[in-house]
Amino acid sequence: MKFIVTALLGLLLVGCTKTPLTNRSQFMMISPDQEMTLGATEAKKVVETSKISTDKKLQDRVKRIGAQIAAVSGRSDFAWEFTVIQDDTPNAFCLPGGKVFFYTGILKITENDDQIATVMGHEIAHALARHGAERMSMQNASNIGAQVLAVALNVPAQYQNLYAQAYGVTSQVGLILPYSRTFEHEADQIGLYLMWKAGYNPAQAVKFWENMARLSKSSQKPPAFLSTHPADEERIREIRAYIAQLPVTR
């Protein structure tokens, strides 16, 4: 009982934040300082373990677009860095604190600067909205919840590990995966606003995701409800709706 009370009090004392632009309330158990430290540590690991592209023209292009979008992000406290990694995987990501990494694989899919800005805005949006910290917070809460319920329901000690595993699967499908898809939609919306604010054409976002949809059709994907990303058709439909909501003037 003491453990249950302590755990519940801990959950009640977590920070309460809201996402930029969408103004969604967030559940946070990770402080901004912890998040920044983690981002800096992981960025160093990425640089040390990855093959950095030697294509100066490509590096300069990504840095230019990244700097323009970072300038309208409202986070001058971030130590923005933009790096291209030589890797054919169609991927990009932004770590807490503004460390952005683009794989050459995704740059092969982008047809122009506007489409690079689409990806850049989306990844920067993840960092601005603190999606990584929020996901970690939910996972931590899920782990605590499994232990609390096991004790509260008087699950025998020899079965508590099995119970926790089953609970983890349930929370993954029922809570964490849907929120991951929420994060993706949110990053699309915030990212579109950022690229528009920086002077890029949001309509190119539709073309980029159509390109990604064609690419994904050639590979097996899990059902939408078991994926951290929304279905391609759903995403493109939502992006068109977000574009329609953008202000008339910057």
PDB file of C-alpha atoms in Angstrom:
ATOM      1  CA  MET A   1       0.000   0.000   0.000  1.00  0.00           C
ATOM      2  CA  LYS A   2       2.872   2.360   0.807  1.00  0.00           C
ATOM      3  CA  PHE A   3       4.343   1.648  -2.649  1.00  0.00           C
ATOM      4  CA  ILE A   4       0.983   2.351  -4.321  1.00  0.00           C
ATOM      5  CA  VAL A   5       0.539   5.671  -2.517  1.00  0.00           C
ATOM      6  CA  THR A   6       4.095   6.753  -3.314  1.00  0.00           C
ATOM      7  CA  ALA A   7       3.689   5.858  -6.988  1.00  0.00           C
ATOM      8  CA  LEU A   8       0.373   7.662  -7.309  1.00  0.00           C
ATOM      9  CA  LEU A   9       1.745  10.774  -5.590  1.00  0.00           C
ATOM     10  CA  GLY A  10       4.674  10.706  -7.975  1.00  0.00           C
ATOM     11  CA  LEU A  11       2.338  10.646 -10.956  1.00  0.00           C
ATOM     12  CA  LEU A  12       0.327  13.543  -9.542  1.00  0.00           C
ATOM     13  CA  LEU A  13       3.445  15.664  -9.113  1.00  0.00           C
ATOM     14  CA  VAL A  14       4.668  15.427 -12.704  1.00  0.00           C
ATOM     15  CA  GLY A  15       5.027  18.555 -14.792  1.00  0.00           C
ATOM     16  CA  CYS A  16       2.074  19.789 -16.819  1.00  0.00           C
ATOM     17  CA  THR A  17       2.893  21.343 -20.196  1.00  0.00           C
ATOM     18  CA  LYS A  18       1.201  22.189 -23.482  1.00  0.00           C
ATOM     19  CA  THR A  19       2.394  21.724 -27.045  1.00  0.00           C
ATOM     20  CA  PRO A  20       3.141  24.754 -29.244  1.00  0.00           C
ATOM     21  CA  LEU A  21       0.481  25.741 -31.800  1.00  0.00           C
ATOM     22  CA  THR A  22      -1.842  22.777 -31.119  1.00  0.00           C
ATOM     23  CA  ASN A  23      -2.015  23.620 -27.387  1.00  0.00           C
ATOM     24  CA  ARG A  24      -2.489  19.982 -26.350  1.00  0.00           C
ATOM     25  CA  SER A  25      -1.962  19.149 -22.666  1.00  0.00           C
ATOM     26  CA  GLN A  26       0.951  16.810 -22.061  1.00  0.00           C
ATOM     27  CA  PHE A  27       1.901  14.287 -19.391  1.00  0.00           C
ATOM     28  CA  MET A  28       5.552  14.820 -18.457  1.00  0.00           C
ATOM     29  CA  MET A  29       7.839  13.002 -16.045  1.00  0.00           C
ATOM     30  CA  ILE A  30      11.020  14.254 -17.769  1.00  0.00           C
ATOM     31  CA  SER A  31      12.334  17.760 -17.043  1.00  0.00           C
ATOM     32  CA  PRO A  32      13.581  20.033 -19.863  1.00  0.00           C
ATOM     33  CA  ASP A  33      17.094  19.894 -18.397  1.00  0.00           C
ATOM     34  CA  GLN A  34      17.064  16.090 -18.383  1.00  0.00           C
ATOM     35  CA  GLU A  35      15.779  16.123 -21.938  1.00  0.00           C
ATOM     36  CA  MET A  36      18.500  18.524 -23.140  1.00  0.00           C
ATOM     37  CA  THR A  37      21.227  16.463 -21.496  1.00  0.00           C
ATOM     38  CA  LEU A  38      19.899  13.296 -23.098  1.00  0.00           C
ATOM     39  CA  GLY A  39      19.733  14.999 -26.504  1.00  0.00           C
ATOM     40  CA  ALA A  40      23.334  16.216 -26.314  1.00  0.00           C
ATOM     41  CA  THR A  41      24.566  12.791 -25.205  1.00  0.00           C
ATOM     42  CA  GLU A  42      22.716  10.945 -27.948  1.00  0.00           C
ATOM     43  CA  ALA A  43      23.807  13.452 -30.614  1.00  0.00           C
ATOM     44  CA  LYS A  44      27.433  12.780 -29.727  1.00  0.00           C
ATOM     45  CA  LYS A  45      26.844   9.035 -30.066  1.00  0.00           C
ATOM     46  CA  VAL A  46      25.187   9.502 -33.471  1.00  0.00           C
ATOM     47  CA  VAL A  47      28.143  11.515 -34.786  1.00  0.00           C
ATOM     48  CA  GLU A  48      30.659   8.997 -33.428  1.00  0.00           C
ATOM     49  CA  THR A  49      28.905   5.935 -34.832  1.00  0.00           C
ATOM     50  CA  SER A  50      27.638   7.269 -38.178  1.00  0.00           C
ATOM     51  CA  LYS A  51      29.277   8.002 -41.500  1.00  0.00           C
ATOM     52  CA  ILE A  52      28.948  11.747 -41.977  1.00  0.00           C
ATOM     53  CA  SER A  53      28.439  12.805 -45.604  1.00  0.00           C
ATOM     54  CA  THR A  54      31.435  14.493 -47.214  1.00  0.00           C
ATOM     55  CA  ASP A  55      29.209  16.217 -49.774  1.00  0.00           C
ATOM     56  CA  LYS A  56      29.737  19.861 -48.722  1.00  0.00           C
ATOM     57  CA  LYS A  57      27.096  21.155 -51.126  1.00  0.00           C
ATOM     58  CA  LEU A  58      24.503  18.817 -49.642  1.00  0.00           C
ATOM     59  CA  GLN A  59      25.529  19.628 -46.069  1.00  0.00           C
ATOM     60  CA  ASP A  60      25.317  23.371 -46.776  1.00  0.00           C
ATOM     61  CA  ARG A  61      21.895  22.985 -48.388  1.00  0.00           C
ATOM     62  CA  VAL A  62      20.443  21.153 -45.398  1.00  0.00           C
ATOM     63  CA  LYS A  63      22.064  23.598 -42.955  1.00  0.00           C
ATOM     64  CA  ARG A  64      20.644  26.595 -44.851  1.00  0.00           C
ATOM     65  CA  ILE A  65      17.105  25.213 -44.842  1.00  0.00           C
ATOM     66  CA  GLY A  66      17.402  24.103 -41.233  1.00  0.00           C
ATOM     67  CA  ALA A  67      18.646  27.494 -40.074  1.00  0.00           C
ATOM     68  CA  GLN A  68      15.740  29.259 -41.802  1.00  0.00           C
ATOM     69  CA  ILE A  69      13.169  27.042 -40.102  1.00  0.00           C
ATOM     70  CA  ALA A  70      14.974  27.177 -36.744  1.00  0.00           C
ATOM     71  CA  ALA A  71      14.849  30.974 -36.966  1.00  0.00           C
ATOM     72  CA  VAL A  72      11.034  30.927 -36.805  1.00  0.00           C
ATOM     73  CA  SER A  73      10.807  28.156 -34.186  1.00  0.00           C
ATOM     74  CA  GLY A  74      10.900  30.498 -31.215  1.00  0.00           C
ATOM     75  CA  ARG A  75      13.665  28.431 -29.579  1.00  0.00           C
ATOM     76  CA  SER A  76      16.789  30.546 -29.718  1.00  0.00           C
ATOM     77  CA  ASP A  77      17.941  28.647 -26.615  1.00  0.00           C
ATOM     78  CA  PHE A  78      18.416  25.479 -28.689  1.00  0.00           C
ATOM     79  CA  ALA A  79      21.952  24.737 -29.920  1.00  0.00           C
ATOM     80  CA  TRP A  80      20.815  24.100 -33.496  1.00  0.00           C
ATOM     81  CA  GLU A  81      22.963  21.788 -35.615  1.00  0.00           C
ATOM     82  CA  PHE A  82      22.126  20.171 -38.955  1.00  0.00           C
ATOM     83  CA  THR A  83      24.059  17.140 -40.168  1.00  0.00           C
ATOM     84  CA  VAL A  84      23.729  14.828 -43.169  1.00  0.00           C
ATOM     85  CA  ILE A  85      24.553  11.150 -42.621  1.00  0.00           C
ATOM     86  CA  GLN A  86      25.629   8.927 -45.510  1.00  0.00           C
ATOM     87  CA  ASP A  87      22.970   6.224 -45.266  1.00  0.00           C
ATOM     88  CA  ASP A  88      20.427   4.990 -47.819  1.00  0.00           C
ATOM     89  CA  THR A  89      17.692   4.648 -45.192  1.00  0.00           C
ATOM     90  CA  PRO A  90      14.871   7.164 -45.870  1.00  0.00           C
ATOM     91  CA  ASN A  91      15.008   8.731 -42.438  1.00  0.00           C
ATOM     92  CA  ALA A  92      15.596  11.938 -40.479  1.00  0.00           C
ATOM     93  CA  PHE A  93      15.285  12.898 -36.826  1.00  0.00           C
ATOM     94  CA  CYS A  94      15.751  15.793 -34.421  1.00  0.00           C
ATOM     95  CA  LEU A  95      17.062  15.224 -30.899  1.00  0.00           C
ATOM     96  CA  PRO A  96      16.149  17.449 -27.940  1.00  0.00           C
ATOM     97  CA  GLY A  97      18.066  20.700 -28.055  1.00  0.00           C
ATOM     98  CA  GLY A  98      18.002  21.039 -31.834  1.00  0.00           C
ATOM     99  CA  LYS A  99      20.393  18.377 -33.153  1.00  0.00           C
ATOM    100  CA  VAL A 100      18.922  17.472 -36.557  1.00  0.00           C
ATOM    101  CA  PHE A 101      20.154  14.546 -38.658  1.00  0.00           C
ATOM    102  CA  PHE A 102      19.191  13.809 -42.279  1.00  0.00           C
ATOM    103  CA  TYR A 103      20.034  10.548 -44.009  1.00  0.00           C
ATOM    104  CA  THR A 104      21.036  10.794 -47.658  1.00  0.00           C
ATOM    105  CA  GLY A 105      18.318   8.194 -48.308  1.00  0.00           C
ATOM    106  CA  ILE A 106      15.537  10.632 -47.532  1.00  0.00           C
ATOM    107  CA  LEU A 107      17.209  13.423 -49.488  1.00  0.00           C
ATOM    108  CA  LYS A 108      16.976  11.221 -52.582  1.00  0.00           C
ATOM    109  CA  ILE A 109      13.190  11.309 -52.191  1.00  0.00           C
ATOM    110  CA  THR A 110      12.937  15.090 -51.767  1.00  0.00           C
ATOM    111  CA  GLU A 111      12.617  16.816 -55.134  1.00  0.00           C
ATOM    112  CA  ASN A 112      13.299  20.422 -54.078  1.00  0.00           C
ATOM    113  CA  ASP A 113      14.070  22.705 -51.118  1.00  0.00           C
ATOM    114  CA  ASP A 114      10.378  22.897 -50.188  1.00  0.00           C
ATOM    115  CA  GLN A 115      10.242  19.136 -49.710  1.00  0.00           C
ATOM    116  CA  ILE A 116      13.434  19.183 -47.641  1.00  0.00           C
ATOM    117  CA  ALA A 117      11.745  21.905 -45.575  1.00  0.00           C
ATOM    118  CA  THR A 118       8.764  19.573 -45.165  1.00  0.00           C
ATOM    119  CA  VAL A 119      10.959  16.961 -43.502  1.00  0.00           C
ATOM    120  CA  MET A 120      12.947  19.577 -41.581  1.00  0.00           C
ATOM    121  CA  GLY A 121       9.813  21.231 -40.206  1.00  0.00           C
ATOM    122  CA  HIS A 122       8.337  17.876 -39.218  1.00  0.00           C
ATOM    123  CA  GLU A 123      11.443  16.754 -37.324  1.00  0.00           C
ATOM    124  CA  ILE A 124      12.000  20.104 -35.627  1.00  0.00           C
ATOM    125  CA  ALA A 125       8.339  20.036 -34.591  1.00  0.00           C
ATOM    126  CA  HIS A 126       8.928  16.773 -32.708  1.00  0.00           C
ATOM    127  CA  ALA A 127      11.630  18.492 -30.651  1.00  0.00           C
ATOM    128  CA  LEU A 128       9.583  21.658 -30.062  1.00  0.00           C
ATOM    129  CA  ALA A 129       6.602  19.617 -28.876  1.00  0.00           C
ATOM    130  CA  ARG A 130       8.863  17.451 -26.660  1.00  0.00           C
ATOM    131  CA  HIS A 131       7.389  14.267 -28.096  1.00  0.00           C
ATOM    132  CA  GLY A 132      10.413  12.182 -27.086  1.00  0.00           C
ATOM    133  CA  ALA A 133      10.125  13.236 -23.442  1.00  0.00           C
ATOM    134  CA  GLU A 134       6.386  12.658 -23.506  1.00  0.00           C
ATOM    135  CA  ARG A 135       6.792   9.144 -24.900  1.00  0.00           C
ATOM    136  CA  MET A 136       9.401   8.357 -22.238  1.00  0.00           C
ATOM    137  CA  SER A 137       7.047   9.715 -19.577  1.00  0.00           C
ATOM    138  CA  MET A 138       4.199   7.490 -20.762  1.00  0.00           C
ATOM    139  CA  GLN A 139       6.466   4.461 -20.814  1.00  0.00           C
ATOM    140  CA  ASN A 140       7.667   5.207 -17.282  1.00  0.00           C
ATOM    141  CA  ALA A 141       4.084   5.666 -16.117  1.00  0.00           C
ATOM    142  CA  SER A 142       3.099   2.417 -17.827  1.00  0.00           C
ATOM    143  CA  ASN A 143       5.861   0.541 -16.003  1.00  0.00           C
ATOM    144  CA  ILE A 144       4.778   2.038 -12.678  1.00  0.00           C
ATOM    145  CA  GLY A 145       1.148   1.259 -13.480  1.00  0.00           C
ATOM    146  CA  ALA A 146       1.926  -2.404 -14.081  1.00  0.00           C
ATOM    147  CA  GLN A 147       3.642  -2.689 -10.707  1.00  0.00           C
ATOM    148  CA  VAL A 148       0.894  -0.785  -8.899  1.00  0.00           C
ATOM    149  CA  LEU A 149      -1.865  -2.965 -10.369  1.00  0.00           C
ATOM    150  CA  ALA A 150       0.024  -6.166  -9.678  1.00  0.00           C
ATOM    151  CA  VAL A 151       0.254  -5.217  -6.003  1.00  0.00           C
ATOM    152  CA  ALA A 152      -3.293  -3.846  -5.795  1.00  0.00           C
ATOM    153  CA  LEU A 153      -4.761  -6.995  -7.386  1.00  0.00           C
ATOM    154  CA  ASN A 154      -2.642  -9.214  -5.151  1.00  0.00           C
ATOM    155  CA  VAL A 155      -0.967 -10.951  -8.093  1.00  0.00           C
ATOM    156  CA  PRO A 156       1.297 -13.715  -6.694  1.00  0.00           C
ATOM    157  CA  ALA A 157       4.981 -12.734  -6.733  1.00  0.00           C
ATOM    158  CA  GLN A 158       5.935 -15.578  -9.090  1.00  0.00           C
ATOM    159  CA  TYR A 159       3.479 -14.247 -11.709  1.00  0.00           C
ATOM    160  CA  GLN A 160       4.165 -10.501 -11.409  1.00  0.00           C
ATOM    161  CA  ASN A 161       6.795 -10.406 -14.191  1.00  0.00           C
ATOM    162  CA  LEU A 162       4.409 -12.198 -16.554  1.00  0.00           C
ATOM    163  CA  TYR A 163       1.615  -9.805 -15.558  1.00  0.00           C
ATOM    164  CA  ALA A 164       3.831  -6.787 -16.171  1.00  0.00           C
ATOM    165  CA  GLN A 165       4.695  -8.089 -19.651  1.00  0.00           C
ATOM    166  CA  ALA A 166       1.014  -8.587 -20.493  1.00  0.00           C
ATOM    167  CA  TYR A 167       0.162  -5.150 -19.152  1.00  0.00           C
ATOM    168  CA  GLY A 168       2.988  -3.681 -21.234  1.00  0.00           C
ATOM    169  CA  VAL A 169       1.538  -5.146 -24.425  1.00  0.00           C
ATOM    170  CA  THR A 170      -1.895  -3.778 -23.530  1.00  0.00           C
ATOM    171  CA  SER A 171      -0.598  -0.289 -22.793  1.00  0.00           C
ATOM    172  CA  GLN A 172       1.540  -0.317 -25.950  1.00  0.00           C
ATOM    173  CA  VAL A 173      -1.427  -1.035 -28.221  1.00  0.00           C
ATOM    174  CA  GLY A 174      -4.030   0.839 -26.199  1.00  0.00           C
ATOM    175  CA  LEU A 175      -2.144   4.006 -25.239  1.00  0.00           C
ATOM    176  CA  ILE A 176       1.420   4.479 -26.436  1.00  0.00           C
ATOM    177  CA  LEU A 177       0.955   3.579 -30.119  1.00  0.00           C
ATOM    178  CA  PRO A 178      -2.122   5.819 -30.542  1.00  0.00           C
ATOM    179  CA  TYR A 179      -0.216   8.660 -28.913  1.00  0.00           C
ATOM    180  CA  SER A 180       2.713   8.024 -31.245  1.00  0.00           C
ATOM    181  CA  ARG A 181       0.336   8.513 -34.162  1.00  0.00           C
ATOM    182  CA  THR A 182      -0.940  11.675 -32.456  1.00  0.00           C
ATOM    183  CA  PHE A 183       2.655  12.880 -32.274  1.00  0.00           C
ATOM    184  CA  GLU A 184       3.061  12.307 -36.008  1.00  0.00           C
ATOM    185  CA  HIS A 185      -0.074  14.253 -36.909  1.00  0.00           C
ATOM    186  CA  GLU A 186       0.996  17.012 -34.525  1.00  0.00           C
ATOM    187  CA  ALA A 187       4.498  17.170 -36.022  1.00  0.00           C
ATOM    188  CA  ASP A 188       2.934  17.405 -39.488  1.00  0.00           C
ATOM    189  CA  GLN A 189       0.744  20.317 -38.403  1.00  0.00           C
ATOM    190  CA  ILE A 190       3.454  22.229 -36.528  1.00  0.00           C
ATOM    191  CA  GLY A 191       6.003  21.432 -39.238  1.00  0.00           C
ATOM    192  CA  LEU A 192       3.763  22.812 -41.973  1.00  0.00           C
ATOM    193  CA  TYR A 193       3.356  26.038 -40.033  1.00  0.00           C
ATOM    194  CA  LEU A 194       7.135  26.319 -39.527  1.00  0.00           C
ATOM    195  CA  MET A 195       7.984  25.760 -43.203  1.00  0.00           C
ATOM    196  CA  TRP A 196       5.268  28.226 -44.236  1.00  0.00           C
ATOM    197  CA  LYS A 197       6.525  30.795 -41.709  1.00  0.00           C
ATOM    198  CA  ALA A 198      10.060  30.350 -43.078  1.00  0.00           C
ATOM    199  CA  GLY A 199       8.877  31.112 -46.616  1.00  0.00           C
ATOM    200  CA  TYR A 200       8.564  27.615 -48.095  1.00  0.00           C
ATOM    201  CA  ASN A 201       5.616  26.235 -50.071  1.00  0.00           C
ATOM    202  CA  PRO A 202       3.442  23.944 -47.864  1.00  0.00           C
ATOM    203  CA  ALA A 203       1.772  22.428 -50.931  1.00  0.00           C
ATOM    204  CA  GLN A 204       5.020  20.570 -51.588  1.00  0.00           C
ATOM    205  CA  ALA A 205       4.427  18.666 -48.335  1.00  0.00           C
ATOM    206  CA  VAL A 206       1.594  16.794 -50.052  1.00  0.00           C
ATOM    207  CA  LYS A 207       3.875  15.828 -52.929  1.00  0.00           C
ATOM    208  CA  PHE A 208       6.598  14.671 -50.572  1.00  0.00           C
ATOM    209  CA  TRP A 209       4.266  12.403 -48.590  1.00  0.00           C
ATOM    210  CA  GLU A 210       2.805  11.078 -51.824  1.00  0.00           C
ATOM    211  CA  ASN A 211       6.360  10.120 -52.796  1.00  0.00           C
ATOM    212  CA  MET A 212       6.787   8.423 -49.413  1.00  0.00           C
ATOM    213  CA  ALA A 213       3.466   6.601 -49.844  1.00  0.00           C
ATOM    214  CA  ARG A 214       4.601   5.179 -53.194  1.00  0.00           C
ATOM    215  CA  LEU A 215       7.844   4.057 -51.576  1.00  0.00           C
ATOM    216  CA  SER A 216       6.043   2.398 -48.669  1.00  0.00           C
ATOM    217  CA  LYS A 217       3.810   0.379 -51.001  1.00  0.00           C
ATOM    218  CA  SER A 218       6.857  -1.566 -52.112  1.00  0.00           C
ATOM    219  CA  SER A 219       7.540  -2.771 -48.550  1.00  0.00           C
ATOM    220  CA  GLN A 220       5.450  -4.621 -45.980  1.00  0.00           C
ATOM    221  CA  LYS A 221       3.966  -2.424 -43.268  1.00  0.00           C
ATOM    222  CA  PRO A 222       2.081  -3.322 -40.066  1.00  0.00           C
ATOM    223  CA  PRO A 223      -1.647  -2.529 -39.776  1.00  0.00           C
ATOM    224  CA  ALA A 224      -2.255   1.169 -39.083  1.00  0.00           C
ATOM    225  CA  PHE A 225      -3.462   0.499 -35.535  1.00  0.00           C
ATOM    226  CA  LEU A 226      -0.161  -1.255 -34.723  1.00  0.00           C
ATOM    227  CA  SER A 227       2.020   1.408 -36.324  1.00  0.00           C
ATOM    228  CA  THR A 228       3.584   4.453 -34.739  1.00  0.00           C
ATOM    229  CA  HIS A 229       2.826   6.345 -37.948  1.00  0.00           C
ATOM    230  CA  PRO A 230      -0.606   7.092 -39.421  1.00  0.00           C
ATOM    231  CA  ALA A 231      -1.709   5.404 -42.638  1.00  0.00           C
ATOM    232  CA  ASP A 232      -0.413   7.193 -45.751  1.00  0.00           C
ATOM    233  CA  GLU A 233      -3.880   8.142 -47.044  1.00  0.00           C
ATOM    234  CA  GLU A 234      -4.891   9.459 -43.620  1.00  0.00           C
ATOM    235  CA  ARG A 235      -1.727  11.510 -43.288  1.00  0.00           C
ATOM    236  CA  ILE A 236      -2.057  13.122 -46.722  1.00  0.00           C
ATOM    237  CA  ARG A 237      -5.718  13.931 -46.073  1.00  0.00           C
ATOM    238  CA  GLU A 238      -4.842  15.579 -42.765  1.00  0.00           C
ATOM    239  CA  ILE A 239      -1.969  17.543 -44.328  1.00  0.00           C
ATOM    240  CA  ARG A 240      -4.325  19.002 -46.935  1.00  0.00           C
ATOM    241  CA  ALA A 241      -6.617  20.068 -44.086  1.00  0.00           C
ATOM    242  CA  TYR A 242      -3.726  21.669 -42.169  1.00  0.00           C
ATOM    243  CA  ILE A 243      -2.657  23.619 -45.249  1.00  0.00           C
ATOM    244  CA  ALA A 244      -6.181  24.991 -45.613  1.00  0.00           C
ATOM    245  CA  GLN A 245      -5.972  26.294 -42.025  1.00  0.00           C
ATOM    246  CA  LEU A 246      -2.763  28.278 -42.521  1.00  0.00           C
ATOM    247  CA  PRO A 247      -3.079  32.085 -42.184  1.00  0.00           C
ATOM    248  CA  VAL A 248      -3.291  34.155 -45.344  1.00  0.00           C
ATOM    249  CA  THR A 249      -0.229  36.259 -44.513  1.00  0.00           C
ATOM    250  CA  ARG A 250       3.018  35.287 -42.799  1.00  0.00           C
TER     251      ARG A 250
END
